[in-house]
Amino acid sequence: MRFITKKHLPRRTFLRGMGVTIALPLLDSMVPAQTPLAKSAANSASRLSCIYVPHGATMDKWTPSAQGAEFGFTEILSPLEKLRDRVCIVSDLAHPAAGGAGSDAGADHARSAAVFLSGVHPEKDAIRVGPTIDQIVAQRIGQDTPLPSLELSVEDVALSCGSGYACAYTNTISWKSPTTPLPMENNPQVVFEKLFGDGGNNADRTARKRLSRSLLDSVMEQAASLQLDLPPADRTRLTEYLDDIREIERRIQKAEEHSSADLKLPEPPAGIPESFDEHFKIMFDMQVLAFRSQITRVSTMMFARDTSGAVYPQSGVREGFHVASHHANNRVNMDKFALINKYHVQMLAYFLEKLKATPDGDGNLLDHSLVLYGSSMSNGNQHDHDPLPVVLAGAASGQLKGGRHMRYAAHTPMSNLLLTMLDKLGVQAAQHGDSTGKLEI
């Protein structure tokens, strides 16, 4: 019928309910009849996701021995092997701006997160660094979406950071301007309501709980009416999308119920899972939903803060993250730290697989995304910043070819990669941070 009448849904179609607005994913019905796919809304804009992990890695278990297309996945990177065609390992980059000298030499942890996407040495006597590439991109491709960008974390903010540097440098990797850090949210419920409905403060969230109804419940009547007019493929796609939203709601509610029922411990913030494994995954699931519905096209995420004492039982290591990174170059300790590194890469693989499994225009979300994963440190025991563990994933709408281990001259600024990423996302810039030129990727 759409082909005959040439009618189609607007790309920015919403389901609206009581205090709730839900953007829809891209449906075939949003593409005008007889419109070539490459010239339609189905030719989706690229998304950018930047993921930061502190403390570096066990580099000899990270870096592949061969380069180019013939490389083999190392122990740490092995969870990415099934995604080979959409993954690039990038070696030999450095972030000298995260280092220091003299009386400033011991503050590497205080600077590292702020330098990751900025390439700028943070000022100690004033809050000044960035801007970061996520915010530069958001200014270009995020102004026609409900949220220009989304900032996420798994840990809560640090209130004491030491070394004489402001905690702003430790608590976020996203800077809108050199003096404007953006807070990162670690509560899945707050993020969910930010994406899909009202409830931006404690009073609003409490009122929503008292209503005892799902966000979806208030829009289901409109959704049912819309589905009557959709072709079968779009009905299936819309149903799957709403099911994904419902599943995240269920998991948030389950986390709330569990924490409320546990009277032996203080009640944790509502909606934050006790398991790191579940916390990582639900935050990634919401990024996928936000990308799918184009509520935002830009996201950043911190796996942990520098000096984090988090313990990841699923990795098989019972030592705290920061303590494990100080392995004294002892082989046994380095191997244990590598297990934590591998666990974090497993969480990255989960995100990439979700992106790949999510249809988007003429492909999937991984085809239309550029994902940066890495650290501003190399050997966490030495607090060095060269060479860095870095992964690029996705195809950036045809701008990046995967399946390669890319090596560059020793000490190449990572800011060169950041500048190149801007270029791949359609943002032309002469320089970023301490860059000296673009990379051939």
Tab-separated table of C-alpha atoms in Angstrom:
chain	number	residue	atom	x	y	z
A	1	MET	CA	0.000	0.000	0.000
A	2	ARG	CA	2.842	2.409	0.789
A	3	PHE	CA	4.315	1.791	-2.667
A	4	ILE	CA	1.013	2.661	-4.331
A	5	THR	CA	0.146	5.734	-2.282
A	6	LYS	CA	3.728	6.934	-1.761
A	7	LYS	CA	2.804	7.817	1.831
A	8	HIS	CA	5.362	7.304	4.539
A	9	LEU	CA	5.906	7.966	8.246
A	10	PRO	CA	8.047	10.967	9.218
A	11	ARG	CA	11.560	9.909	10.333
A	12	ARG	CA	11.005	11.605	13.700
A	13	THR	CA	7.833	9.714	14.669
A	14	PHE	CA	7.140	9.402	18.409
A	15	LEU	CA	4.801	7.419	20.613
A	16	ARG	CA	3.439	9.736	23.277
A	17	GLY	CA	1.838	8.854	26.569
A	18	MET	CA	1.429	10.304	30.049
A	19	GLY	CA	4.729	12.125	30.609
A	20	VAL	CA	6.438	9.788	28.152
A	21	THR	CA	7.849	10.246	24.664
A	22	ILE	CA	9.389	7.267	22.887
A	23	ALA	CA	11.219	7.721	19.590
A	24	LEU	CA	10.809	4.921	17.065
A	25	PRO	CA	13.609	3.047	15.308
A	26	LEU	CA	14.069	3.398	11.550
A	27	LEU	CA	11.225	1.560	9.772
A	28	ASP	CA	10.779	0.830	6.084
A	29	SER	CA	7.633	2.946	6.251
A	30	MET	CA	9.783	5.996	6.963
A	31	VAL	CA	11.396	5.708	3.523
A	32	PRO	CA	9.370	7.335	0.712
A	33	ALA	CA	8.240	4.885	-1.961
A	34	GLN	CA	10.643	4.415	-4.886
A	35	THR	CA	13.354	6.377	-3.054
A	36	PRO	CA	16.831	4.868	-3.497
A	37	LEU	CA	18.083	3.601	-0.139
A	38	ALA	CA	21.301	5.598	-0.273
A	39	LYS	CA	19.333	8.840	-0.657
A	40	SER	CA	16.829	8.183	2.096
A	41	ALA	CA	16.630	8.236	5.893
A	42	ALA	CA	17.710	4.596	5.708
A	43	ASN	CA	21.199	5.824	4.865
A	44	SER	CA	21.744	6.420	8.578
A	45	ALA	CA	24.097	8.936	10.105
A	46	SER	CA	27.088	7.420	11.870
A	47	ARG	CA	27.131	7.039	15.638
A	48	LEU	CA	30.140	7.524	17.904
A	49	SER	CA	30.828	5.625	21.108
A	50	CYS	CA	33.996	6.214	23.167
A	51	ILE	CA	34.785	3.815	26.024
A	52	TYR	CA	37.498	4.449	28.600
A	53	VAL	CA	39.230	1.869	30.811
A	54	PRO	CA	41.882	3.048	33.296
A	55	HIS	CA	45.117	1.386	34.417
A	56	GLY	CA	46.333	0.165	31.010
A	57	ALA	CA	46.835	-3.519	30.224
A	58	THR	CA	49.284	-6.398	30.287
A	59	MET	CA	50.649	-5.292	26.936
A	60	ASP	CA	52.421	-8.490	25.847
A	61	LYS	CA	49.067	-10.273	26.168
A	62	TRP	CA	47.291	-7.445	24.369
A	63	THR	CA	49.411	-6.630	21.303
A	64	PRO	CA	49.220	-9.026	18.310
A	65	SER	CA	52.598	-10.111	16.926
A	66	ALA	CA	51.630	-9.724	13.264
A	67	GLN	CA	50.213	-6.626	11.648
A	68	GLY	CA	47.819	-6.022	8.774
A	69	ALA	CA	45.038	-8.491	7.974
A	70	GLU	CA	47.012	-11.577	9.025
A	71	PHE	CA	47.178	-10.809	12.730
A	72	GLY	CA	45.983	-13.238	15.380
A	73	PHE	CA	43.907	-12.276	18.398
A	74	THR	CA	45.852	-12.363	21.643
A	75	GLU	CA	44.587	-13.761	24.938
A	76	ILE	CA	43.123	-10.449	26.085
A	77	LEU	CA	41.586	-9.588	22.712
A	78	SER	CA	40.242	-13.096	21.980
A	79	PRO	CA	36.592	-12.176	22.827
A	80	LEU	CA	36.646	-9.943	19.718
A	81	GLU	CA	37.708	-12.681	17.295
A	82	LYS	CA	34.160	-13.439	16.105
A	83	LEU	CA	33.874	-9.737	15.187
A	84	ARG	CA	37.130	-9.667	13.216
A	85	ASP	CA	35.658	-8.010	10.119
A	86	ARG	CA	34.529	-5.008	12.191
A	87	VAL	CA	37.515	-4.653	14.544
A	88	CYS	CA	40.874	-2.882	14.180
A	89	ILE	CA	43.655	-3.103	16.770
A	90	VAL	CA	45.650	0.146	16.831
A	91	SER	CA	49.206	-0.009	18.224
A	92	ASP	CA	52.120	2.331	18.999
A	93	LEU	CA	50.044	5.371	20.015
A	94	ALA	CA	50.982	7.569	22.976
A	95	HIS	CA	49.295	10.155	25.206
A	96	PRO	CA	52.222	12.258	26.494
A	97	ALA	CA	49.788	14.927	27.740
A	98	ALA	CA	48.771	12.513	30.512
A	99	GLY	CA	52.327	12.440	31.864
A	100	GLY	CA	54.127	14.838	34.142
A	101	ALA	CA	57.583	15.823	35.325
A	102	GLY	CA	59.181	17.048	38.525
A	103	SER	CA	56.666	17.709	41.301
A	104	ASP	CA	53.871	16.793	38.867
A	105	ALA	CA	55.228	13.337	38.048
A	106	GLY	CA	53.046	11.360	40.451
A	107	ALA	CA	49.637	12.510	39.268
A	108	ASP	CA	49.196	10.294	36.199
A	109	HIS	CA	45.923	8.817	37.449
A	110	ALA	CA	44.518	12.289	38.116
A	111	ARG	CA	45.113	13.320	34.493
A	112	SER	CA	44.551	10.196	32.423
A	113	ALA	CA	40.759	10.219	31.962
A	114	ALA	CA	40.682	13.906	31.020
A	115	VAL	CA	43.373	13.402	28.368
A	116	PHE	CA	41.804	10.327	26.731
A	117	LEU	CA	39.563	12.210	24.264
A	118	SER	CA	41.141	15.670	24.508
A	119	GLY	CA	44.872	15.161	24.057
A	120	VAL	CA	45.418	18.187	26.304
A	121	HIS	CA	47.417	18.319	29.542
A	122	PRO	CA	44.995	19.342	32.344
A	123	GLU	CA	45.785	22.494	34.278
A	124	LYS	CA	46.414	21.992	37.970
A	125	ASP	CA	45.520	25.412	39.368
A	126	ALA	CA	42.345	25.808	37.304
A	127	ILE	CA	39.837	23.441	35.729
A	128	ARG	CA	40.812	23.440	32.075
A	129	VAL	CA	41.441	20.699	29.501
A	130	GLY	CA	39.272	19.668	26.448
A	131	PRO	CA	37.209	19.960	24.429
A	132	THR	CA	36.840	16.244	23.713
A	133	ILE	CA	36.064	14.668	20.349
A	134	ASP	CA	32.663	13.360	21.450
A	135	GLN	CA	31.469	16.903	22.072
A	136	ILE	CA	32.983	18.207	18.864
A	137	VAL	CA	31.112	15.472	16.993
A	138	ALA	CA	27.929	16.168	18.967
A	139	GLN	CA	28.015	19.756	17.730
A	140	ARG	CA	28.069	18.404	14.165
A	141	ILE	CA	25.738	15.376	14.185
A	142	GLY	CA	23.926	15.685	17.512
A	143	GLN	CA	21.955	18.881	17.151
A	144	ASP	CA	18.959	17.290	15.402
A	145	THR	CA	18.518	14.556	18.032
A	146	PRO	CA	16.700	14.891	21.390
A	147	LEU	CA	20.009	14.436	23.252
A	148	PRO	CA	23.172	15.736	21.587
A	149	SER	CA	25.193	13.213	23.602
A	150	LEU	CA	24.945	10.653	26.389
A	151	GLU	CA	27.553	10.302	29.156
A	152	LEU	CA	27.634	7.047	31.144
A	153	SER	CA	29.739	5.366	33.797
A	154	VAL	CA	29.657	2.181	35.824
A	155	GLU	CA	31.090	3.642	39.030
A	156	ASP	CA	29.930	6.593	41.097
A	157	VAL	CA	31.877	9.847	41.203
A	158	ALA	CA	35.041	10.248	43.241
A	159	LEU	CA	34.836	12.879	45.966
A	160	SER	CA	38.518	12.863	46.864
A	161	CYS	CA	41.097	12.668	44.074
A	162	GLY	CA	44.421	13.785	45.553
A	163	SER	CA	47.501	14.976	43.678
A	164	GLY	CA	46.201	18.558	43.728
A	165	TYR	CA	44.024	18.066	40.632
A	166	ALA	CA	40.282	18.720	40.562
A	167	CYS	CA	38.049	15.653	40.716
A	168	ALA	CA	36.414	16.806	37.478
A	169	TYR	CA	39.412	15.327	35.660
A	170	THR	CA	38.836	11.917	37.231
A	171	ASN	CA	35.051	11.735	37.025
A	172	THR	CA	34.441	12.250	33.316
A	173	ILE	CA	36.048	11.756	29.911
A	174	SER	CA	33.656	14.226	28.242
A	175	TRP	CA	34.321	17.979	28.099
A	176	LYS	CA	31.960	20.287	26.202
A	177	SER	CA	34.534	23.083	26.330
A	178	PRO	CA	37.971	23.425	27.937
A	179	THR	CA	36.283	24.483	31.187
A	180	THR	CA	32.995	22.528	31.051
A	181	PRO	CA	33.112	18.874	32.166
A	182	LEU	CA	29.963	16.825	31.566
A	183	PRO	CA	28.775	14.598	34.440
A	184	MET	CA	28.540	10.880	33.756
A	185	GLU	CA	25.515	8.931	35.016
A	186	ASN	CA	25.891	5.446	36.473
A	187	ASN	CA	22.261	4.801	37.504
A	188	PRO	CA	20.470	2.829	34.757
A	189	GLN	CA	17.058	4.018	35.915
A	190	VAL	CA	18.021	7.684	35.650
A	191	VAL	CA	19.502	7.077	32.209
A	192	PHE	CA	16.417	5.189	31.078
A	193	GLU	CA	14.040	7.953	32.147
A	194	LYS	CA	16.330	10.534	30.560
A	195	LEU	CA	16.060	8.649	27.284
A	196	PHE	CA	12.414	7.643	27.336
A	197	GLY	CA	10.415	9.719	29.787
A	198	ASP	CA	10.119	12.201	32.634
A	199	GLY	CA	11.812	11.681	35.956
A	200	GLY	CA	14.985	13.691	36.068
A	201	ASN	CA	15.006	14.144	39.874
A	202	ASN	CA	14.217	12.158	43.002
A	203	ALA	CA	10.700	13.592	43.395
A	204	ASP	CA	9.785	12.709	39.822
A	205	ARG	CA	11.186	9.197	40.122
A	206	THR	CA	9.316	8.610	43.377
A	207	ALA	CA	6.074	9.767	41.763
A	208	ARG	CA	6.641	7.408	38.846
A	209	LYS	CA	7.142	4.444	41.171
A	210	ARG	CA	3.886	5.232	42.954
A	211	LEU	CA	2.059	5.073	39.653
A	212	SER	CA	3.236	1.437	39.406
A	213	ARG	CA	3.059	1.417	35.667
A	214	SER	CA	5.597	0.991	32.910
A	215	LEU	CA	6.663	3.703	30.540
A	216	LEU	CA	5.414	1.480	27.755
A	217	ASP	CA	1.989	0.977	29.302
A	218	SER	CA	1.119	4.606	28.681
A	219	VAL	CA	1.920	4.445	24.962
A	220	MET	CA	0.764	0.927	24.080
A	221	GLU	CA	-2.649	2.044	22.829
A	222	GLN	CA	-1.012	4.393	20.344
A	223	ALA	CA	1.545	1.713	19.412
A	224	ALA	CA	-1.225	-0.806	18.717
A	225	SER	CA	-3.011	1.689	16.498
A	226	LEU	CA	0.195	2.464	14.599
A	227	GLN	CA	0.941	-1.214	14.002
A	228	LEU	CA	-2.383	-1.685	12.192
A	229	ASP	CA	-1.096	0.580	9.420
A	230	LEU	CA	2.398	-0.894	9.155
A	231	PRO	CA	3.568	-3.612	6.755
A	232	PRO	CA	4.546	-6.969	8.361
A	233	ALA	CA	8.295	-6.278	8.441
A	234	ASP	CA	7.802	-2.964	10.252
A	235	ARG	CA	5.333	-4.510	12.710
A	236	THR	CA	7.942	-7.102	13.620
A	237	ARG	CA	10.692	-4.496	13.955
A	238	LEU	CA	8.541	-2.234	16.133
A	239	THR	CA	7.489	-5.158	18.340
A	240	GLU	CA	11.126	-6.197	18.855
A	241	TYR	CA	12.085	-2.611	19.715
A	242	LEU	CA	9.300	-2.240	22.292
A	243	ASP	CA	10.202	-5.668	23.713
A	244	ASP	CA	13.792	-4.460	24.201
A	245	ILE	CA	12.513	-1.439	26.134
A	246	ARG	CA	10.260	-3.643	28.241
A	247	GLU	CA	13.146	-5.980	29.067
A	248	ILE	CA	15.338	-3.118	30.302
A	249	GLU	CA	12.447	-1.860	32.446
A	250	ARG	CA	12.045	-5.339	33.911
A	251	ARG	CA	15.723	-5.574	34.786
A	252	ILE	CA	15.762	-2.131	36.427
A	253	GLN	CA	12.673	-3.021	38.468
A	254	LYS	CA	14.227	-6.340	39.481
A	255	ALA	CA	17.389	-4.567	40.670
A	256	GLU	CA	15.250	-2.148	42.703
A	257	GLU	CA	13.254	-4.950	44.332
A	258	HIS	CA	16.371	-6.895	45.238
A	259	SER	CA	18.128	-3.934	46.830
A	260	SER	CA	15.023	-2.854	48.746
A	261	ALA	CA	14.497	-6.334	50.152
A	262	ASP	CA	18.068	-6.627	51.456
A	263	LEU	CA	17.770	-5.273	54.979
A	264	LYS	CA	21.313	-6.214	55.993
A	265	LEU	CA	22.897	-3.495	53.875
A	266	PRO	CA	22.064	0.170	53.249
A	267	GLU	CA	19.774	0.480	50.270
A	268	PRO	CA	21.818	1.195	47.112
A	269	PRO	CA	20.705	3.849	44.630
A	270	ALA	CA	17.540	2.621	42.928
A	271	GLY	CA	18.060	0.658	39.762
A	272	ILE	CA	21.818	-0.020	40.051
A	273	PRO	CA	22.504	-3.758	39.744
A	274	GLU	CA	24.753	-5.383	42.319
A	275	SER	CA	26.603	-7.335	39.621
A	276	PHE	CA	29.190	-5.513	37.513
A	277	ASP	CA	28.376	-7.931	34.724
A	278	GLU	CA	24.730	-6.895	34.674
A	279	HIS	CA	25.582	-3.232	35.158
A	280	PHE	CA	27.902	-3.185	32.128
A	281	LYS	CA	25.345	-4.942	29.969
A	282	ILE	CA	22.319	-2.842	30.884
A	283	MET	CA	24.269	0.373	30.239
A	284	PHE	CA	25.315	-0.959	26.848
A	285	ASP	CA	21.762	-2.054	26.094
A	286	MET	CA	20.567	1.485	26.672
A	287	GLN	CA	23.260	2.853	24.380
A	288	VAL	CA	22.014	0.497	21.667
A	289	LEU	CA	18.422	1.643	22.209
A	290	ALA	CA	19.467	5.290	22.153
A	291	PHE	CA	21.406	4.754	18.915
A	292	ARG	CA	18.625	2.681	17.368
A	293	SER	CA	15.964	5.316	17.984
A	294	GLN	CA	18.443	8.154	17.265
A	295	ILE	CA	17.630	9.785	20.582
A	296	THR	CA	21.364	10.415	20.433
A	297	ARG	CA	24.195	9.538	18.069
A	298	VAL	CA	27.075	10.200	20.486
A	299	SER	CA	27.896	8.402	23.722
A	300	THR	CA	30.804	8.073	26.129
A	301	MET	CA	31.283	5.509	28.863
A	302	MET	CA	33.776	5.016	31.688
A	303	PHE	CA	34.239	1.402	32.760
A	304	ALA	CA	35.869	2.626	35.972
A	305	ARG	CA	37.603	5.608	37.523
A	306	ASP	CA	41.378	5.743	37.852
A	307	THR	CA	42.556	4.104	41.111
A	308	SER	CA	39.290	2.114	41.192
A	309	GLY	CA	39.224	-0.680	43.738
A	310	ALA	CA	36.445	-2.542	41.924
A	311	VAL	CA	36.588	-6.326	42.055
A	312	TYR	CA	35.290	-8.277	39.037
A	313	PRO	CA	34.482	-11.817	40.219
A	314	GLN	CA	33.493	-12.874	36.683
A	315	SER	CA	37.117	-12.329	35.606
A	316	GLY	CA	38.334	-14.964	38.047
A	317	VAL	CA	40.473	-12.397	39.903
A	318	ARG	CA	39.599	-11.360	43.440
A	319	GLU	CA	42.007	-8.449	43.724
A	320	GLY	CA	40.903	-4.862	43.275
A	321	PHE	CA	41.393	-3.350	39.827
A	322	HIS	CA	43.995	-0.719	40.751
A	323	VAL	CA	45.935	-3.021	43.065
A	324	ALA	CA	46.088	-5.687	40.352
A	325	SER	CA	47.492	-3.146	37.869
A	326	HIS	CA	50.516	-2.666	40.138
A	327	HIS	CA	51.851	-6.123	39.340
A	328	ALA	CA	55.534	-5.254	39.995
A	329	ASN	CA	56.271	-6.757	36.557
A	330	ASN	CA	55.881	-10.173	38.167
A	331	ARG	CA	54.719	-12.689	35.556
A	332	VAL	CA	52.082	-14.319	37.760
A	333	ASN	CA	50.632	-10.954	38.735
A	334	MET	CA	50.729	-9.696	35.139
A	335	ASP	CA	48.822	-12.770	34.012
A	336	LYS	CA	46.156	-12.120	36.658
A	337	PHE	CA	45.817	-8.523	35.530
A	338	ALA	CA	45.431	-9.784	31.959
A	339	LEU	CA	42.350	-11.711	33.081
A	340	ILE	CA	40.746	-8.430	34.218
A	341	ASN	CA	41.697	-6.870	30.876
A	342	LYS	CA	40.092	-9.807	29.049
A	343	TYR	CA	36.910	-9.495	31.107
A	344	HIS	CA	36.593	-5.842	30.123
A	345	VAL	CA	37.091	-6.779	26.459
A	346	GLN	CA	34.321	-9.362	26.875
A	347	MET	CA	32.008	-6.527	27.894
A	348	LEU	CA	33.105	-4.575	24.798
A	349	ALA	CA	32.349	-7.644	22.657
A	350	TYR	CA	28.855	-7.806	24.182
A	351	PHE	CA	28.220	-4.200	23.092
A	352	LEU	CA	29.568	-4.731	19.584
A	353	GLU	CA	27.498	-7.883	19.132
A	354	LYS	CA	24.350	-6.013	20.198
A	355	LEU	CA	25.129	-3.271	17.682
A	356	LYS	CA	25.707	-5.858	14.958
A	357	ALA	CA	22.429	-7.629	15.752
A	358	THR	CA	20.412	-4.398	15.523
A	359	PRO	CA	19.084	-3.511	12.033
A	360	ASP	CA	19.681	0.051	10.899
A	361	GLY	CA	18.916	1.346	7.435
A	362	ASP	CA	20.764	-0.672	4.810
A	363	GLY	CA	22.773	-2.594	7.421
A	364	ASN	CA	23.115	-2.692	11.192
A	365	LEU	CA	24.191	-0.318	13.935
A	366	LEU	CA	27.758	-1.622	13.956
A	367	ASP	CA	27.990	-0.819	10.237
A	368	HIS	CA	26.947	2.745	11.048
A	369	SER	CA	29.009	3.263	14.220
A	370	LEU	CA	32.570	4.155	15.136
A	371	VAL	CA	33.543	2.720	18.531
A	372	LEU	CA	36.750	3.666	20.330
A	373	TYR	CA	37.896	1.542	23.283
A	374	GLY	CA	41.090	2.068	25.200
A	375	SER	CA	43.132	3.549	28.006
A	376	SER	CA	45.446	6.520	28.522
A	377	MET	CA	47.933	4.223	30.270
A	378	SER	CA	50.033	1.372	28.960
A	379	ASN	CA	51.804	-0.512	31.757
A	380	GLY	CA	49.770	0.370	34.836
A	381	ASN	CA	52.629	-0.614	37.097
A	382	GLN	CA	54.880	2.010	35.497
A	383	HIS	CA	52.172	4.666	34.994
A	384	ASP	CA	53.451	5.121	31.448
A	385	HIS	CA	51.395	6.371	28.527
A	386	ASP	CA	53.107	4.683	25.592
A	387	PRO	CA	52.256	2.404	23.778
A	388	LEU	CA	48.532	2.431	24.514
A	389	PRO	CA	45.989	-0.409	24.267
A	390	VAL	CA	43.448	0.809	21.691
A	391	VAL	CA	40.644	-0.791	19.674
A	392	LEU	CA	38.585	0.791	16.892
A	393	ALA	CA	35.409	-1.008	15.874
A	394	GLY	CA	32.506	-0.544	13.490
A	395	ALA	CA	32.495	0.591	9.869
A	396	ALA	CA	31.525	4.271	10.372
A	397	SER	CA	29.118	4.035	7.421
A	398	GLY	CA	31.834	2.721	5.120
A	399	GLN	CA	34.649	4.961	6.377
A	400	LEU	CA	36.580	2.241	8.264
A	401	LYS	CA	37.700	-1.182	7.050
A	402	GLY	CA	37.967	-3.755	9.822
A	403	GLY	CA	39.999	-6.915	10.289
A	404	ARG	CA	43.405	-5.242	10.675
A	405	HIS	CA	46.172	-4.673	13.186
A	406	MET	CA	47.433	-1.182	12.419
A	407	ARG	CA	50.926	-0.194	13.572
A	408	TYR	CA	52.482	3.252	13.396
A	409	ALA	CA	55.798	4.882	14.170
A	410	ALA	CA	56.743	4.646	17.838
A	411	HIS	CA	55.345	7.415	20.046
A	412	THR	CA	52.701	8.530	17.514
A	413	PRO	CA	50.310	10.857	19.380
A	414	MET	CA	46.940	9.263	20.039
A	415	SER	CA	45.543	12.691	19.227
A	416	ASN	CA	46.385	11.850	15.601
A	417	LEU	CA	43.851	9.030	15.836
A	418	LEU	CA	41.301	11.340	17.476
A	419	LEU	CA	41.775	13.851	14.658
A	420	THR	CA	41.338	11.067	12.104
A	421	MET	CA	38.143	9.903	13.804
A	422	LEU	CA	36.729	13.405	13.497
A	423	ASP	CA	37.494	13.283	9.789
A	424	LYS	CA	35.759	9.903	9.384
A	425	LEU	CA	32.665	11.369	11.030
A	426	GLY	CA	32.566	14.354	8.698
A	427	VAL	CA	34.145	16.914	11.026
A	428	GLN	CA	37.033	18.759	9.422
A	429	ALA	CA	39.674	20.060	11.831
A	430	ALA	CA	43.293	21.090	11.341
A	431	GLN	CA	44.371	19.882	14.781
A	432	HIS	CA	43.109	18.236	17.940
A	433	GLY	CA	44.990	18.344	21.229
A	434	ASP	CA	48.668	17.571	20.608
A	435	SER	CA	48.074	16.007	17.186
A	436	THR	CA	50.726	16.280	14.484
A	437	GLY	CA	48.616	15.020	11.571
A	438	LYS	CA	46.011	12.467	10.513
A	439	LEU	CA	46.612	8.722	10.347
A	440	GLU	CA	46.083	6.475	7.357
A	441	ILE	CA	43.467	4.069	8.619
